[in-house]
Short mmCIF file of C-alpha atoms in Angstrom, two decimals:
data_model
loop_
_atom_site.label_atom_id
_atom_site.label_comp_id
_atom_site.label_asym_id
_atom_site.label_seq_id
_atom_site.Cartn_x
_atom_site.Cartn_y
_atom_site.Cartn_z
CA UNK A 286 -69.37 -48.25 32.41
CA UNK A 287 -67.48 -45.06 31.84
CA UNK A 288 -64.49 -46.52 33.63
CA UNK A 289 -64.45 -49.18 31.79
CA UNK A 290 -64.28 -47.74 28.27
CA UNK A 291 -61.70 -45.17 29.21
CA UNK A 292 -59.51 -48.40 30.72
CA UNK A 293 -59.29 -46.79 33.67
CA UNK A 294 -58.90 -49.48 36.55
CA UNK A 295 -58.67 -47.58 40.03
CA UNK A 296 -62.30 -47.34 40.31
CA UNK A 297 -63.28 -50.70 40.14
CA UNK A 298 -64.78 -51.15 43.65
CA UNK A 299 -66.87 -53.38 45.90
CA UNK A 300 -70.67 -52.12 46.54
CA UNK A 301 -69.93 -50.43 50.02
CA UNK A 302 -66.81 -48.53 48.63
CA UNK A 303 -69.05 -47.21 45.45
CA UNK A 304 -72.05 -46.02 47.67
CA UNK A 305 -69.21 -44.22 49.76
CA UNK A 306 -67.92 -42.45 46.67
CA UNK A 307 -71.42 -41.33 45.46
CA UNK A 308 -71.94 -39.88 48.48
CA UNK A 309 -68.90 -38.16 48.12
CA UNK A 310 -70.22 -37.28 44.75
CA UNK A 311 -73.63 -35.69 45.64
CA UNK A 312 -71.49 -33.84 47.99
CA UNK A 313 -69.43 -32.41 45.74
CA UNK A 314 -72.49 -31.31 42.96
CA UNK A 315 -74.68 -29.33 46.00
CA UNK A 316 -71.82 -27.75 46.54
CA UNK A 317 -70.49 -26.50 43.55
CA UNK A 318 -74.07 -25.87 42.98
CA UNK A 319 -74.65 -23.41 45.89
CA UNK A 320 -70.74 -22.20 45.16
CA UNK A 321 -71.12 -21.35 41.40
CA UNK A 322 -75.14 -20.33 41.46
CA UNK A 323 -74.47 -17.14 40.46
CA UNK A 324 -71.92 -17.82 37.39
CA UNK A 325 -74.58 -20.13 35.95
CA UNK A 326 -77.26 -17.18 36.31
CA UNK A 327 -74.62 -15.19 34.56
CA UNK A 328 -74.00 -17.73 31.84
CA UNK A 329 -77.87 -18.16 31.24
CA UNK A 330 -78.66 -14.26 31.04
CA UNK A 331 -75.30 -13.72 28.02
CA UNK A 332 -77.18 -16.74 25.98
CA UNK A 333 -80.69 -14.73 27.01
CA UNK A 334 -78.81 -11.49 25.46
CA UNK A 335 -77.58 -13.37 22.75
CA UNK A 336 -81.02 -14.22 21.71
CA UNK A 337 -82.71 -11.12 22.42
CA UNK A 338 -80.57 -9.65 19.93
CA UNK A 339 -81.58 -11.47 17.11
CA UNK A 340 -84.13 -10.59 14.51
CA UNK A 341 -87.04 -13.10 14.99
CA UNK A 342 -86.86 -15.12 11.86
CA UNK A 343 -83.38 -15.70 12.12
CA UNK A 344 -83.02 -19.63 12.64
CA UNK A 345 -80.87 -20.82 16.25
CA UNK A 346 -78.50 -23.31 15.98
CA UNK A 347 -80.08 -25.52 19.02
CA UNK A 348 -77.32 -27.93 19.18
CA UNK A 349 -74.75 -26.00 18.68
CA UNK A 350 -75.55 -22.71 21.79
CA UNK A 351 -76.56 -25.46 24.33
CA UNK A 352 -73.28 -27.66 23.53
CA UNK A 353 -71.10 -24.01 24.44
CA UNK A 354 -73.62 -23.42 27.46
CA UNK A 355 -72.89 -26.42 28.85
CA UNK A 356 -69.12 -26.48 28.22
CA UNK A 357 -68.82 -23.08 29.75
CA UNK A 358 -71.00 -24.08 33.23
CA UNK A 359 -69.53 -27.79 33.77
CA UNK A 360 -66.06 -26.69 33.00
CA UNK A 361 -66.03 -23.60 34.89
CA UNK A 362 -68.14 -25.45 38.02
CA UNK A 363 -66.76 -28.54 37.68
CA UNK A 364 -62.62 -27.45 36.80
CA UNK A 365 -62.73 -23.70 38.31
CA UNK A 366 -61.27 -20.60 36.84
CA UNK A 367 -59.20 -21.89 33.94
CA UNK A 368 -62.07 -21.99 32.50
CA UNK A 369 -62.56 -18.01 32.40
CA UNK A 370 -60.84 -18.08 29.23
CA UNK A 371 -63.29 -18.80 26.15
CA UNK A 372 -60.04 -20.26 24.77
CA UNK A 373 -59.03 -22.37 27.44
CA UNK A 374 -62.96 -23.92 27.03
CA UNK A 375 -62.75 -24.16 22.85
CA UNK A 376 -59.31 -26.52 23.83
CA UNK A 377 -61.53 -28.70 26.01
CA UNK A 378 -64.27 -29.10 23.78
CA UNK A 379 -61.85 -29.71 21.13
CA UNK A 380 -60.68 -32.66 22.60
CA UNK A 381 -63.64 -33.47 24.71
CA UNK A 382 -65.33 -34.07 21.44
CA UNK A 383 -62.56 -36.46 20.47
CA UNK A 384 -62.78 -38.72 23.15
CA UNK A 385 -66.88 -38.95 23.59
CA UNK A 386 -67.08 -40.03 19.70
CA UNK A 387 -64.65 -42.83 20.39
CA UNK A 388 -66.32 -43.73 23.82
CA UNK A 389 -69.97 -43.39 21.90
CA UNK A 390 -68.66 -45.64 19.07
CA UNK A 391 -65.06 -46.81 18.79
CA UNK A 392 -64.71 -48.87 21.79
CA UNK A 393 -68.68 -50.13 20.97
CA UNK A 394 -67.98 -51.39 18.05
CA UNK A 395 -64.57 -52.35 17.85
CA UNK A 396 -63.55 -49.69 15.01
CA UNK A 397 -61.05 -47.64 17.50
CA UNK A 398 -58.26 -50.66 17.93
CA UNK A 399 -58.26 -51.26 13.87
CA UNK A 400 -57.46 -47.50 12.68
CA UNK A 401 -53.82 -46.35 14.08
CA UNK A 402 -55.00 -42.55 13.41
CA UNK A 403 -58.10 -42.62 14.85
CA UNK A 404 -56.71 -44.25 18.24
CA UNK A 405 -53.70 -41.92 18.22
CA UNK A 406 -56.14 -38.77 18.42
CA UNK A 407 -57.88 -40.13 21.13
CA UNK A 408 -55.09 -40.95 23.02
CA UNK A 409 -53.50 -37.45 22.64
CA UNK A 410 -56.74 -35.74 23.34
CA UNK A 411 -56.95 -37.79 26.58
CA UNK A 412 -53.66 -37.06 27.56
CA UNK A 413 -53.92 -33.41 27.29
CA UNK A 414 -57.63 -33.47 29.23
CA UNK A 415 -55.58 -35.67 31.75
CA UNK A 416 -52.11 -33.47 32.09
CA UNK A 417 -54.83 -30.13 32.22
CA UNK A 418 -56.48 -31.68 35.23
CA UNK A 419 -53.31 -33.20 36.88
CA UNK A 420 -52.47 -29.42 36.74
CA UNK A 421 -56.06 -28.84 38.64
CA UNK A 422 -55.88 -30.74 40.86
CA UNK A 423 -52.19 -29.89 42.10
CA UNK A 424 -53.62 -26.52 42.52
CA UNK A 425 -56.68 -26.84 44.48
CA UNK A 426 -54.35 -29.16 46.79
CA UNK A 427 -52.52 -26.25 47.40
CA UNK A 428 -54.36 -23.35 48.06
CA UNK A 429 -57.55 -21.48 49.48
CA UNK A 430 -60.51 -20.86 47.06
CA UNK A 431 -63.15 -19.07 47.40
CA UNK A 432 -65.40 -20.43 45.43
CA UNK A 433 -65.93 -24.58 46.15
CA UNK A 434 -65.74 -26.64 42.64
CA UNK A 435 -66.72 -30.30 42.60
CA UNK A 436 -63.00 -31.32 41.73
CA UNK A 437 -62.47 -29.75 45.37
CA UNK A 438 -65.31 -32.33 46.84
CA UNK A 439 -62.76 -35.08 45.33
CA UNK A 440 -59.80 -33.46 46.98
CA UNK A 441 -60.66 -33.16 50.50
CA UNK A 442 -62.19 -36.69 50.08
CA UNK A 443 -60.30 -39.59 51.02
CA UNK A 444 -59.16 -40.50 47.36
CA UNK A 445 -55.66 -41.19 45.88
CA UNK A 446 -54.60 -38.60 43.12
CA UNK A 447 -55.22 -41.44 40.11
CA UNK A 448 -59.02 -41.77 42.03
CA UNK A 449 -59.49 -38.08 41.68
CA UNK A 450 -58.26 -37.74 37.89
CA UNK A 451 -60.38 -40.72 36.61
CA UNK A 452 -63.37 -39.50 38.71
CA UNK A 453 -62.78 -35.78 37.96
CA UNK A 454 -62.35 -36.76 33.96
CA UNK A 455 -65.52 -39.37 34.15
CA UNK A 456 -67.73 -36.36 36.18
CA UNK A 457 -66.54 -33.39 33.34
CA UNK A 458 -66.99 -35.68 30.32
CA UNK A 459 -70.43 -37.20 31.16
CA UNK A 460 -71.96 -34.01 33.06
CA UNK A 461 -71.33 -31.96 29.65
CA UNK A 462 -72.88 -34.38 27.14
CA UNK A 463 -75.60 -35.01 29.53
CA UNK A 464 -76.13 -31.00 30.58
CA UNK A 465 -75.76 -30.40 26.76
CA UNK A 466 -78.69 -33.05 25.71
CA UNK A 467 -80.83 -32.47 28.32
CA UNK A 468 -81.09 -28.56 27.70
CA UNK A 469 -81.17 -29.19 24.16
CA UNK A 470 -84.19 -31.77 24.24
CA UNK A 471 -86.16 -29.87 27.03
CA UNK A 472 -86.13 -26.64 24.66
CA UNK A 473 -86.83 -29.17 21.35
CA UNK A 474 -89.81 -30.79 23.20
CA UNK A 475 -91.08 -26.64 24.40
CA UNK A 476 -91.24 -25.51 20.86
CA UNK A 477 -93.72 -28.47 19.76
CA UNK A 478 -95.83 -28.05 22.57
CA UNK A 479 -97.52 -25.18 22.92
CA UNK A 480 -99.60 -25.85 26.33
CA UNK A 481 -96.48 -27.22 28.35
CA UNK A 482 -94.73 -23.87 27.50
CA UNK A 483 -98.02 -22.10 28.48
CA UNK A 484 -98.10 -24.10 31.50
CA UNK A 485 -94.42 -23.27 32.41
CA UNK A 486 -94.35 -19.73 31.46
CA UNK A 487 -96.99 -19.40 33.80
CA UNK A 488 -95.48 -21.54 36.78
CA UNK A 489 -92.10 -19.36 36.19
CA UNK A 490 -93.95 -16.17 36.36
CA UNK A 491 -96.41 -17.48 39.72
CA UNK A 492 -92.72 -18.28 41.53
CA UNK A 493 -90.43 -15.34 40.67
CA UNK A 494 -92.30 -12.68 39.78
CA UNK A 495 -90.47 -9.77 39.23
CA UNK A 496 -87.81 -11.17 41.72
CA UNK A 497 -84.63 -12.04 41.11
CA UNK A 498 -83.69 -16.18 39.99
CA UNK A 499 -82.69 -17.76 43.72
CA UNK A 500 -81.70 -21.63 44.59
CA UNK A 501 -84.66 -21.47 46.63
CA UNK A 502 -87.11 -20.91 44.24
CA UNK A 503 -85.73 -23.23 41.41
CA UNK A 504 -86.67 -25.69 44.24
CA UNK A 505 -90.66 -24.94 44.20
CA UNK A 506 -90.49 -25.39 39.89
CA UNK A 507 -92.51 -29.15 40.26
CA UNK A 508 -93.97 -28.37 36.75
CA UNK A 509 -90.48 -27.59 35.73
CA UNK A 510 -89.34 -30.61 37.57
CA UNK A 511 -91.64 -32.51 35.53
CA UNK A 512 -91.19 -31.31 32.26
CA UNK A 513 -87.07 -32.12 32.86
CA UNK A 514 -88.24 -35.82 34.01
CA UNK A 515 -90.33 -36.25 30.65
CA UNK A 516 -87.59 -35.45 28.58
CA UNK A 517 -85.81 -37.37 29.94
CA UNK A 518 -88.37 -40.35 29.38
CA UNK A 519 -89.47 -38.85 25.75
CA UNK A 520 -85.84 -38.21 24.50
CA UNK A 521 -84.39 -41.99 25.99
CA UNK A 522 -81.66 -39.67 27.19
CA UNK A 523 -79.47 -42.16 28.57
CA UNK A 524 -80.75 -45.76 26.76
CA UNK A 525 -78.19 -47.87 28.63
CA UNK A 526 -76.52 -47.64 31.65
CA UNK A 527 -74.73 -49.87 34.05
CA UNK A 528 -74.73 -50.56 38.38
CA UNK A 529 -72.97 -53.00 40.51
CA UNK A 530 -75.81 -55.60 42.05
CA UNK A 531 -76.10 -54.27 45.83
CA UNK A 532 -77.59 -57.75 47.09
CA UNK A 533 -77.96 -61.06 45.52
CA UNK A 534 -80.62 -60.98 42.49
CA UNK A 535 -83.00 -63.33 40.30
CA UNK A 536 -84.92 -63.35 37.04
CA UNK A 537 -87.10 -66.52 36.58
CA UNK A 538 -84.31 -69.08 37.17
CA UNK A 539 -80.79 -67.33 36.88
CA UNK A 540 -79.02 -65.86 39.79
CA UNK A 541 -77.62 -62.70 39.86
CA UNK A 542 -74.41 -62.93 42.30
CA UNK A 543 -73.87 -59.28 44.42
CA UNK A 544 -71.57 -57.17 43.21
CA UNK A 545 -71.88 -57.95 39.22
CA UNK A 546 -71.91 -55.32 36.96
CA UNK A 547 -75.78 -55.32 35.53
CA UNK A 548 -76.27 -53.50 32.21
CA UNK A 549 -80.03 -51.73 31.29
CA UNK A 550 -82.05 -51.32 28.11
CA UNK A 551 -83.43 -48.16 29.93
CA UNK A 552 -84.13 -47.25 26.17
CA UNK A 553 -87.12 -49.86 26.31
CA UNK A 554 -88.21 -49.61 29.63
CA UNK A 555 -88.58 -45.50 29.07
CA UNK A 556 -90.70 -46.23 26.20
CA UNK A 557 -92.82 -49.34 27.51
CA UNK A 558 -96.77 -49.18 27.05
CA UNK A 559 -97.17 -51.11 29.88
CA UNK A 560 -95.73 -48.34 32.30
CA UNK A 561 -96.34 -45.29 30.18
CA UNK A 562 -99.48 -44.59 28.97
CA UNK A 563 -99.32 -43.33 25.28
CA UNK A 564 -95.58 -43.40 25.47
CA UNK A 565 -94.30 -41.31 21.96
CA UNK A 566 -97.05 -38.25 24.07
CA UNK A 567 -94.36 -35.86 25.17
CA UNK A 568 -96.70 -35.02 29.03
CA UNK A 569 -95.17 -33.97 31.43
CA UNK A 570 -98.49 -33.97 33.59
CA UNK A 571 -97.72 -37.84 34.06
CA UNK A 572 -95.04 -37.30 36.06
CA UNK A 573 -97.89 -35.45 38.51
CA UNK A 574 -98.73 -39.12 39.47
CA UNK A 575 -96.28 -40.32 42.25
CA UNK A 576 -96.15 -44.14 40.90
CA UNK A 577 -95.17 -42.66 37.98
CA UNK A 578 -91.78 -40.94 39.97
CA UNK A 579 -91.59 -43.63 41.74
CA UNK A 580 -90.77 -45.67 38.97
CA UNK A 581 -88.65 -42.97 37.84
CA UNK A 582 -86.98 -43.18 40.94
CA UNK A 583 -86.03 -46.85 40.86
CA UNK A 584 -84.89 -46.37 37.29
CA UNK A 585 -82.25 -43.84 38.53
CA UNK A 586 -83.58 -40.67 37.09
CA UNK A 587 -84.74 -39.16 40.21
CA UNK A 588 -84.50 -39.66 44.58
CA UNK A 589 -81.82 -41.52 46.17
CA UNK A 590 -80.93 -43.46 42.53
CA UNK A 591 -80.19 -40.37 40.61
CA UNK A 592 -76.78 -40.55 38.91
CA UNK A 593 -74.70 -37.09 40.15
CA UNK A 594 -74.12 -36.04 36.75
CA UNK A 595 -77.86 -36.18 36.17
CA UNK A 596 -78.85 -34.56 39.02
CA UNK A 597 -76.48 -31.68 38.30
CA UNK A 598 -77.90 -31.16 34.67
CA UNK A 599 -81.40 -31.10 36.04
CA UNK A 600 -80.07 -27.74 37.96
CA UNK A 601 -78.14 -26.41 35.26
CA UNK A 602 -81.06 -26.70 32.96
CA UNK A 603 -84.14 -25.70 35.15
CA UNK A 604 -81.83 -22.25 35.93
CA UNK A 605 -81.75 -21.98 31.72
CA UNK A 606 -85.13 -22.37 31.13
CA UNK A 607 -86.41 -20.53 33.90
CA UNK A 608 -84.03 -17.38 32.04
CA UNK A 609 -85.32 -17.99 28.29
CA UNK A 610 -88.73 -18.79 29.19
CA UNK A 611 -89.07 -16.02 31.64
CA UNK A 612 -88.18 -13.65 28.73
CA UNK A 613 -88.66 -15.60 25.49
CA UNK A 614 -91.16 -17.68 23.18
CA UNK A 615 -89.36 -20.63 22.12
CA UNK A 616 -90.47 -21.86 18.61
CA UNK A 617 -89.64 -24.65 15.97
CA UNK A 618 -88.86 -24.77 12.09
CA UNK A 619 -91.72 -25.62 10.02
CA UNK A 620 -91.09 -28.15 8.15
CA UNK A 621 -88.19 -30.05 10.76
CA UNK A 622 -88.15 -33.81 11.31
CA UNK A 623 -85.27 -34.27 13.95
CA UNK A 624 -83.89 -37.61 13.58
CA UNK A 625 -82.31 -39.33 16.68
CA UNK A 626 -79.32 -40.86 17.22
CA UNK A 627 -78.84 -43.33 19.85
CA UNK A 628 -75.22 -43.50 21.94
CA UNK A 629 -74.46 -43.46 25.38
CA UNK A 630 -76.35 -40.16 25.61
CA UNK A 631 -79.26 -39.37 22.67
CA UNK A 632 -78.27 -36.94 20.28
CA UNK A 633 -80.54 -35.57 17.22
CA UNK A 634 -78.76 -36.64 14.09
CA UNK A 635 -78.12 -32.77 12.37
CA UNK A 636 -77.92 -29.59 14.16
CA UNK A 637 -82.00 -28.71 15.67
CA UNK A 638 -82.95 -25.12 14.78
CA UNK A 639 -85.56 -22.93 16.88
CA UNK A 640 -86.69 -19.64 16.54
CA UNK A 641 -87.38 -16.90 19.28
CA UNK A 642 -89.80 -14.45 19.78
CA UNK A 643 -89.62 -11.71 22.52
CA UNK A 644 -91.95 -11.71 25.19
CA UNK A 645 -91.38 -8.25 26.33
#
């Protein structure tokens, strides 16, 4: 769907050639996973410190910290070193930002093509996002890294260089909305629920201990695992997405031919009372049942169906909460209402403030 609104063209493929690129995908995110582990750590513990060093009652800018977290990990994970350089990051946000509010709602509604301006500063900001990884890419062609990026997966895959821009631009523009929500819900959802925060705190503390935050151990977090799957169900963080048919489908009397392009409400289906008892409940103890991931599952939030830029921002976050919680009591603003907006990935409508307390 992504593809599409960007009019890019090279990725339109048949069913076999798309599983052979997600492969190539999933790849690429363990990788840079294992690679970078340690930067992300690092990243988590300077927003930990950040915290830490604020008086109590002063009011966090949710929104606004997890939007820079998650610019600074998929950028520097995703796009390498560059991305050292807090200025180098502010330039891609800059025009990150211009290009997701026209993919969210320009192209959607048709506004984009009738205002010159508008269309001109999304096809600039494109262009530089595009001529910055060109640049990447010519790079990682040419030398020996030491640490593995997922633009590097692309690379030594058997893609054209147009195939690895569009992928590489499609992978860093979704994987930082989606990291950015996802952290920014989870710790939303923590602060109005006392017991899951109990109940996580406590799973955190069972698992590491006084040890040190490993791969292997952010594997054993299931409660973790399940509070991440819940808000994703709770928040309807991605209401509509899009898959090529794999076989030959039908609903009551219409065929489905293989290989169309099938758009979901996943918006209702996250949210229907039919499959989720007491839906608006924020529990993550449903996702204890395995029908319940099942379904999941099949919806492609989790398993074999999981989109890579999902699966990556279940990592990035489980590593942040497993730092703040470890450390931290995360707590709302009395008297908030967050109102939601719905795009290709739910936002809250204003910035969502929290307050910390210290642990020890």
């Amino acid at each position: 769907m992504l593809k599409s609104l960007l009019r890019y063209h090279s990725g339109v493929a048949n069913v076999s050639e798309n599983h052979t690129r997600k492969k190539l995908y999933e790849s690429g995110v363990t990788k840079s996973l294992q690679s970078n582990f340690a930067l992300l750590l690092k990243l988590s513990e300077e927003l930990l410190d950040k915290w830490l060093s604020y008086p109590e009652a002063q009011h966090v800018p949710l929104c606004q910290h997890m939007l820079g977290f998650a610019m600074k990990s998929v950028t520097q994970m995703v796009l390498g070193s560059t991305f050292e350089d807090d200025q180098e990051v502010i330039h891609f946000q800059k025009n990150h930002g211009t290009i997701w509010s026209e993919i969210g709602k320009g192209f959607l509604d048709g506004s984009l093509d009738k205002s010159t301006t508008r269309k001109k500063q999304y096809e600039d900001a494109l262009r530089q996002l595009e001529s910055i990884l060109k640049k990447i890419i010519k790079e990682r062609k040419g030398g020996n890294f030491s640490q593995h990026i997922f633009i590097d997966s692309l690379v030594q895959g058997n893609l054209n260089d147009q195939q690895i821009l569009e992928d590489s631009m499609i992978f860093s523009l979704a994987s930082c909305v989606i990291t950015a929500k996802l952290c920014t819900w989870a710790i939303c959802f923590l602060t109005t629920s006392e017991e899951v925060q109990r109940k996580l705190y406590e799973e955190i503390d069972q698992v590491f201990g006084k040890d040190p935050i490993t791969p292997e151990k952010i594997e054993q977090l299931r409660y973790c695992r399940q509070v991440l799957c819940e808000t994703v169900r709770a928040a309807k963080l991605t209401p509509v997405s899009a898959r090529l048919q794999d076989i030959e489908g039908k609903i009551d009397k219409f065929i489905i031919p293989r290989e169309t392009l099938v758009l979901y409400a996943l918006g209702v289906v996250l949210q229907d009372p039919s499959t989720w008892p007491s839906p608006h409940k924020f529990d993550p103890d449903r996702f204890d049942d395995e029908a319940m991931m099942k379904t999941f599952s099949l919806l492609g939030f989790s398993g074999t169906q999981e989109c890579p830029e999902l699966r990556f921002a279940y990592m990035v976050t489980a590593v942040l909460l497993s730092v703040l919680v470890r450390r931290l009591h995360l707590l709302s603003v009395e008297g908030q209402h967050i109102e939601t907006k719905y795009e290709l990935v739910t936002s809250s409508k204003e910035e969502a403030w929290i307050t910390v307390s210290k642990r020890y």
